[in-house]
Coordinates of C-alpha atoms in Angstrom, one line a residue:
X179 CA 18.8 1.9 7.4
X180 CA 17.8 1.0 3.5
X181 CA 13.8 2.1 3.3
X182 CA 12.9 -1.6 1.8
X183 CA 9.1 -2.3 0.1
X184 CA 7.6 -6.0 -0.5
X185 CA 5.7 -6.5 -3.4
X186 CA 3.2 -9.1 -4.5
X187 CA 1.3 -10.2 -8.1
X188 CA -1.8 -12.7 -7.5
X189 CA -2.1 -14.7 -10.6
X190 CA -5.2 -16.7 -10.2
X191 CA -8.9 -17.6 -12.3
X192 CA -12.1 -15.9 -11.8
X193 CA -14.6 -17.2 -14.5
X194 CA -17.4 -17.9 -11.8
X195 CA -20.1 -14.7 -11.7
X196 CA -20.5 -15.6 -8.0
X197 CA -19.1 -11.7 -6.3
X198 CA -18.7 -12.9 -3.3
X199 CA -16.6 -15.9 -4.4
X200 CA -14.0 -14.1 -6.3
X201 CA -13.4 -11.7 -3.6
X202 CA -13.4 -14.2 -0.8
X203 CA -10.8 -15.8 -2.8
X204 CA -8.6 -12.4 -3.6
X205 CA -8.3 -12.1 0.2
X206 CA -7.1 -15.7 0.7
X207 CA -4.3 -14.8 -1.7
X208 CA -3.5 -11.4 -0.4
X209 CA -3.2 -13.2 3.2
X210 CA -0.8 -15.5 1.2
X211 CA 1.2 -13.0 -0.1
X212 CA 1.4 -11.6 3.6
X213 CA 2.5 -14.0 5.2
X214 CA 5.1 -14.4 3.0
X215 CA 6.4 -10.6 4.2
X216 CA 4.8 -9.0 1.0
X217 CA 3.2 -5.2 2.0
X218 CA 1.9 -4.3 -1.3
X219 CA -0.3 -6.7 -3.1
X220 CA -1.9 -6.5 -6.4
X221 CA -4.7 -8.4 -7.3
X222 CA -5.8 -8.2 -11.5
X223 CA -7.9 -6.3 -13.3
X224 CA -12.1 -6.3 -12.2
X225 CA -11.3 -9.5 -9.9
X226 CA -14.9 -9.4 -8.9
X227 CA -16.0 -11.8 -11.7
X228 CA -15.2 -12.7 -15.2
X229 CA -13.9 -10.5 -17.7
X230 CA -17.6 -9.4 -19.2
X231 CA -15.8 -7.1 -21.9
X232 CA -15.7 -9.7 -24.5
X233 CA -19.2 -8.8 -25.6
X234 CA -21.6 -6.1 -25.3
X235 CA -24.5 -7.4 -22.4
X236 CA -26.1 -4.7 -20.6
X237 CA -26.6 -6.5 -18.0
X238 CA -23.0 -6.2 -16.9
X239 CA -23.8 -2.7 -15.9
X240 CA -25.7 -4.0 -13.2
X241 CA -22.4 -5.2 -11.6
X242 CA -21.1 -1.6 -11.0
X243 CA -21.1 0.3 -7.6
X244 CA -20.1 4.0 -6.9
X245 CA -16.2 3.2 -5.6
X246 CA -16.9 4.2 -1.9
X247 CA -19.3 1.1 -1.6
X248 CA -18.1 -1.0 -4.0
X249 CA -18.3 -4.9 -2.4
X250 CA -14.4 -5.2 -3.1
X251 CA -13.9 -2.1 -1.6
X252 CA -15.9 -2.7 1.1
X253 CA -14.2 -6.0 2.0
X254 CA -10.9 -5.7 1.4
X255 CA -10.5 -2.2 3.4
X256 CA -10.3 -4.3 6.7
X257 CA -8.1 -7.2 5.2
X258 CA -5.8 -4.4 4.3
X259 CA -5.9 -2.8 7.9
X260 CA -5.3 -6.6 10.1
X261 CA -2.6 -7.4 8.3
X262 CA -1.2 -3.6 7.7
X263 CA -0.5 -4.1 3.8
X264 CA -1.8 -1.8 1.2
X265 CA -4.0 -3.1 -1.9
X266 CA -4.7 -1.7 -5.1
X267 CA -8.5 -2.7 -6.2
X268 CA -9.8 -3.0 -9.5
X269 CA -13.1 -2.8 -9.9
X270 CA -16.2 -1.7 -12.0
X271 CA -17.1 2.1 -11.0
X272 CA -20.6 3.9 -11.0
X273 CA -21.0 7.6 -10.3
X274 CA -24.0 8.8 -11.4
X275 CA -24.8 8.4 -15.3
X276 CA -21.3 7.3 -15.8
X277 CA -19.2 4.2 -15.4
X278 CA -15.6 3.6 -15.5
X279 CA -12.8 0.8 -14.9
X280 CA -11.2 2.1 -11.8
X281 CA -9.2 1.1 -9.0
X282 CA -9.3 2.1 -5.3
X283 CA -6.1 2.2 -3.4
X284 CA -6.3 0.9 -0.1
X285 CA -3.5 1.9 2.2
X286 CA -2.2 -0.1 4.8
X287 CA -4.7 1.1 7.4
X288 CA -7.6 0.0 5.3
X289 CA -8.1 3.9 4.4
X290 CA -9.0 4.1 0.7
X291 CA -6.4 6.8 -1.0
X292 CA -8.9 7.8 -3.4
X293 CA -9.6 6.5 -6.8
X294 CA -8.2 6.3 -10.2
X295 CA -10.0 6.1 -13.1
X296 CA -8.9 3.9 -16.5
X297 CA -7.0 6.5 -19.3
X298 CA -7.2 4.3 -22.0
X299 CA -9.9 2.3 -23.5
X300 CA -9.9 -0.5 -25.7
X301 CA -12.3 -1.0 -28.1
X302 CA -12.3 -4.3 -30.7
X303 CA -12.7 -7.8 -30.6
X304 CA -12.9 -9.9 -27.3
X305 CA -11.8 -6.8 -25.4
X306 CA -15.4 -4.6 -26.0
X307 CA -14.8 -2.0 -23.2
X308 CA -15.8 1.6 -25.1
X309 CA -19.3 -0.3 -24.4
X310 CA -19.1 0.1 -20.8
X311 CA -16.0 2.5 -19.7
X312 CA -15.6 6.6 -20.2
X313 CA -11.9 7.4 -20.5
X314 CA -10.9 8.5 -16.9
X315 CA -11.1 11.6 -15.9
X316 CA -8.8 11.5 -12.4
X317 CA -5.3 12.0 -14.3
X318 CA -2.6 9.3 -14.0
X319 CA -2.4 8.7 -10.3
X320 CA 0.5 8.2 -7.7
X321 CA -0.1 6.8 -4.3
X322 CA 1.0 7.8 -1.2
X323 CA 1.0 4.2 0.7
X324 CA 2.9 3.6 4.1
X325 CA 5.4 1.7 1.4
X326 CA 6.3 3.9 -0.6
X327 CA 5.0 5.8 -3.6
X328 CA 3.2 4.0 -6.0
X329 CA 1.8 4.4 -9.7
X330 CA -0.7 2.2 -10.7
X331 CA -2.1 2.1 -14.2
X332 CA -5.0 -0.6 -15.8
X333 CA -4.4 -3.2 -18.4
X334 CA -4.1 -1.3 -21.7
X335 CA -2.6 1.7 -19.9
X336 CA 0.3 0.0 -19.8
X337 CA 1.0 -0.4 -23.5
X338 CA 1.6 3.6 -23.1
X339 CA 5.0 5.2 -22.1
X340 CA 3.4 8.2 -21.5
X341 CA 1.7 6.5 -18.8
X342 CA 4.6 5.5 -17.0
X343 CA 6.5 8.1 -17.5
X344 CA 3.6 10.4 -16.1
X345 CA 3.7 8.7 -13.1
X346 CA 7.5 8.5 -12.4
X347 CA 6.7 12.2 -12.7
X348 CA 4.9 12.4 -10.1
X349 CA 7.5 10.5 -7.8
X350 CA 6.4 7.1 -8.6
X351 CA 9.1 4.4 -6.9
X352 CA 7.1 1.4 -7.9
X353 CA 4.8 0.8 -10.9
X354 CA 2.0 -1.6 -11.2
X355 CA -0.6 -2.9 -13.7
X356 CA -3.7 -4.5 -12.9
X357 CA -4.5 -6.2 -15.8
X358 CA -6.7 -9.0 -18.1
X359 CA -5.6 -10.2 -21.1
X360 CA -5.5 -13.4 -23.0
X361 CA -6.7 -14.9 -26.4
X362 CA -7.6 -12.9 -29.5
X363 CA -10.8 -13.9 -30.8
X364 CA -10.4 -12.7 -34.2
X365 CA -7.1 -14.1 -34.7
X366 CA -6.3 -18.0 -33.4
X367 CA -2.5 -17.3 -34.0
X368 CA -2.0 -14.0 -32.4
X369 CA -0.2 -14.8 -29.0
X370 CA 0.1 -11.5 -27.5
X371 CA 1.9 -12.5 -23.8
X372 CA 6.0 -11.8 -24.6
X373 CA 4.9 -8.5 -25.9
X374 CA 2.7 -7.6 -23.0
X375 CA 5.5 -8.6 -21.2
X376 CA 8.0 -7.0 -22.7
X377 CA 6.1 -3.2 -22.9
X378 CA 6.6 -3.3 -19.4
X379 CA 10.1 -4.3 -19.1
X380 CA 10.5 -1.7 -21.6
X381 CA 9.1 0.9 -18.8
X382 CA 11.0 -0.6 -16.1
X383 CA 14.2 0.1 -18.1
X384 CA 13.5 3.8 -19.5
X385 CA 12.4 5.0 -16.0
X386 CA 14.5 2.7 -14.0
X387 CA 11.9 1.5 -11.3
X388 CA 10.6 -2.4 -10.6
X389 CA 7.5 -3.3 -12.5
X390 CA 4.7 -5.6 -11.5
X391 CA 1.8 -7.1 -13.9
X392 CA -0.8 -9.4 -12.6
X393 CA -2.9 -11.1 -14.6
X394 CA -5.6 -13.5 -14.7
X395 CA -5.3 -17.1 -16.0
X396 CA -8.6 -19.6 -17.2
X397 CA -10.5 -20.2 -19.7
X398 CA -13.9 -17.8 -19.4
X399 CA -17.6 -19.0 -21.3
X400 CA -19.6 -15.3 -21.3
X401 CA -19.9 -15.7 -24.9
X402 CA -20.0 -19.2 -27.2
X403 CA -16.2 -19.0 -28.3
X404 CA -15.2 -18.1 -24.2
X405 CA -11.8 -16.7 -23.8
X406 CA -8.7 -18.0 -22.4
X407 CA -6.4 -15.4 -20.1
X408 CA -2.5 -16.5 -20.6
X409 CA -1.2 -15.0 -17.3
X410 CA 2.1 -14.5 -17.3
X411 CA 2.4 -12.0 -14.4
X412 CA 5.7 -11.1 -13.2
X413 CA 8.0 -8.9 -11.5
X414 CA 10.4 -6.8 -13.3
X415 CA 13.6 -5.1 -11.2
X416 CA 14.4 -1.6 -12.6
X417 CA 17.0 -3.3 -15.3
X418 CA 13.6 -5.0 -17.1
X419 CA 14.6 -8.3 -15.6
X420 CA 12.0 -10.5 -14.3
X421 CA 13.1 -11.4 -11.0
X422 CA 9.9 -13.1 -10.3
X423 CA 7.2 -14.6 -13.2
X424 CA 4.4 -17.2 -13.5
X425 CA 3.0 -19.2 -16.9
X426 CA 0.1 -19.4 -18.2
X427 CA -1.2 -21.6 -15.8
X428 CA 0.3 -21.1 -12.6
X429 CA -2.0 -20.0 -9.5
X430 CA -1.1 -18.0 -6.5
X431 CA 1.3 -15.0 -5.6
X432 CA 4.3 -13.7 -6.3
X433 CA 6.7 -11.6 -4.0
X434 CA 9.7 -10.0 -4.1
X435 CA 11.6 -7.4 -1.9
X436 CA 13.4 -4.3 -3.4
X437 CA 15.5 -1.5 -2.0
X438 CA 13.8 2.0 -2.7
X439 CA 16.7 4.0 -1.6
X440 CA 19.4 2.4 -4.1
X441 CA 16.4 2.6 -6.8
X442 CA 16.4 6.3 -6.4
X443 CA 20.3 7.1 -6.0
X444 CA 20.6 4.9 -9.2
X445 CA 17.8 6.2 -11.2
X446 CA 19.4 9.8 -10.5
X447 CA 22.9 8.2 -11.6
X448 CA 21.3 7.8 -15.0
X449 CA 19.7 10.8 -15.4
X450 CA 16.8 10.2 -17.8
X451 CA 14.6 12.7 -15.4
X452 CA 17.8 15.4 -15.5
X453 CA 16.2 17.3 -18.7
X454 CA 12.6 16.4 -18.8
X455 CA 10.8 19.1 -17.2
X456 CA 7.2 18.2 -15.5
X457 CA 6.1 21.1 -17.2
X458 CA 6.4 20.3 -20.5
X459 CA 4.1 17.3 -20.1
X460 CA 1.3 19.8 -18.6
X461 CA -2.0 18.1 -17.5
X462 CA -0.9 14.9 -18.9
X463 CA 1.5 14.5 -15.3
X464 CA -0.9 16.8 -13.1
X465 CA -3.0 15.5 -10.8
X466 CA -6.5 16.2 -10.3
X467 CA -8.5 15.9 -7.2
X468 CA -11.6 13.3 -7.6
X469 CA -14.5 14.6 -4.7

């Protein structure tokens, strides 16, 4: 029998600073996505509230919780466990001194995996977040879920091949991106979404293995310009193609089903893995244990 795995993209608005809102509404679109069959299901980037990055408020720092007791965390876990699906959180990490854009897998039993922490941080207008994240320190990540094995980077992680490409490395069968992205506030005419779109695709075809991208829509007031996030989530089958995708303004969850044992006898077929050695990529594809 064909080992099969569901996967979901919740494309939806958070603007309101209310926690508990946000994450009361993530779990009625991961029980959407459920009940539609879906066993994976991403949510995007630091759901919890809006997108604070566009500007540098210290008070945002108040928002972040060490990942173990992180509200999100916290709430989720038993969502994930009664309805046996696996989620991969997003949310604003303390430990200690430090603070990072992580995300928490949840497996399908409500047990968190462990914790990965953003690689790369951007840093320039509307999109501040060298003001409040360290680059990780965990290593790319690959997840053991009861699904499968998945990779999941964040947001501007997935402009980076060597992101993806660590993580097929690793064994990834499924690769997923978390993200938030919309307008450019230094720049009216700079429409970013087919590109973001296309990156992905791009990975989906070099490594052949489905992408998903979920992404926030709205328009956000933290500062007096505000910011509007374009969506355009989708799901991309291991040719690029997007088998499933939303607009800018479409609300709720995507799901589509693939078949992980034809993915892997046809990424072997190709052979882009044949001559390119884990070892040559050293600690860029080695993960490292997070206490």
């Amino acid at each position: 029998m064909a080992r099969t795995v569901s996967v979901a993209a919740i494309q939806t608005s958070y603007g309101s600073e209310d926690i508990q809102a946000n994450i009361d509404k993530t779990i009625g679109f991961v029980r959407e996505a459920a009940g539609r069959g879906a066993q994976v299901i991403l949510p995007s980037e630091l759901f919890q509230g809006p997108y604070f990055c566009v500007s540098q408020e210290e008070h945002w720092f108040g928002t972040a919780y060490p990942w173990r007791e992180h509200p999100a965390v916290v709430q989720l876990a038993p969502v994930a466990a009664e309805l046996g699906v696996a989620i991969p959180v997003s949310i604003f990490e303390r430990e200690g001194p430090h603070y990072y854009n992580s995300l928490v897998m949840l497996d399908a039993d409500g047990e968190p995996l462990g914790v990965y922490r953003k690689s790369h941080i951007p840093d320039g207008p509307g999109y501040q977040e060298k003001y409040y994240f360290r680059p990780g320190d965990t290593g790319f990540k690959v997840w053991s879920t009861r699904f499968g094995r998945i990779g999941v980077g964040i947001c501007w992680d997935q402009w980076y091949p060597e992101t993806a490409r660590a993580m097929m490395l690793q064994g990834a069968e499924i690769l997923m991106y978390p993200t938030a992205i919309g307008t450019e506030p230094h720049d009216d005419t700079l429409d970013t979404a087919e590109p973001w779109r296309r990156a992905m695709q791009g990975h989906a075809v070099s490594n052949v293995v489905p992408v998903v991208g979920a992404n926030r829509i709205g328009h956000e007031q933290v500062t007096a310009a505000g910011q509007t996030f374009y969506g355009h989530s989708f799901i991309a089958d291991h040719r690029g193609d997007l088998v499933e995708s939303f607009g800018r303004e479409d609300e709720g969850a995507l799901v589509h089903t693939f078949d992980l044992d034809f993915l892997d006898r046809h990424r072997a077929a190709w052979g882009f893995f044949r001559d390119r050695r884990t070892d040559l990529y050293g600690a860029l594809a080695a993960p490292r244990p997070v206490a």
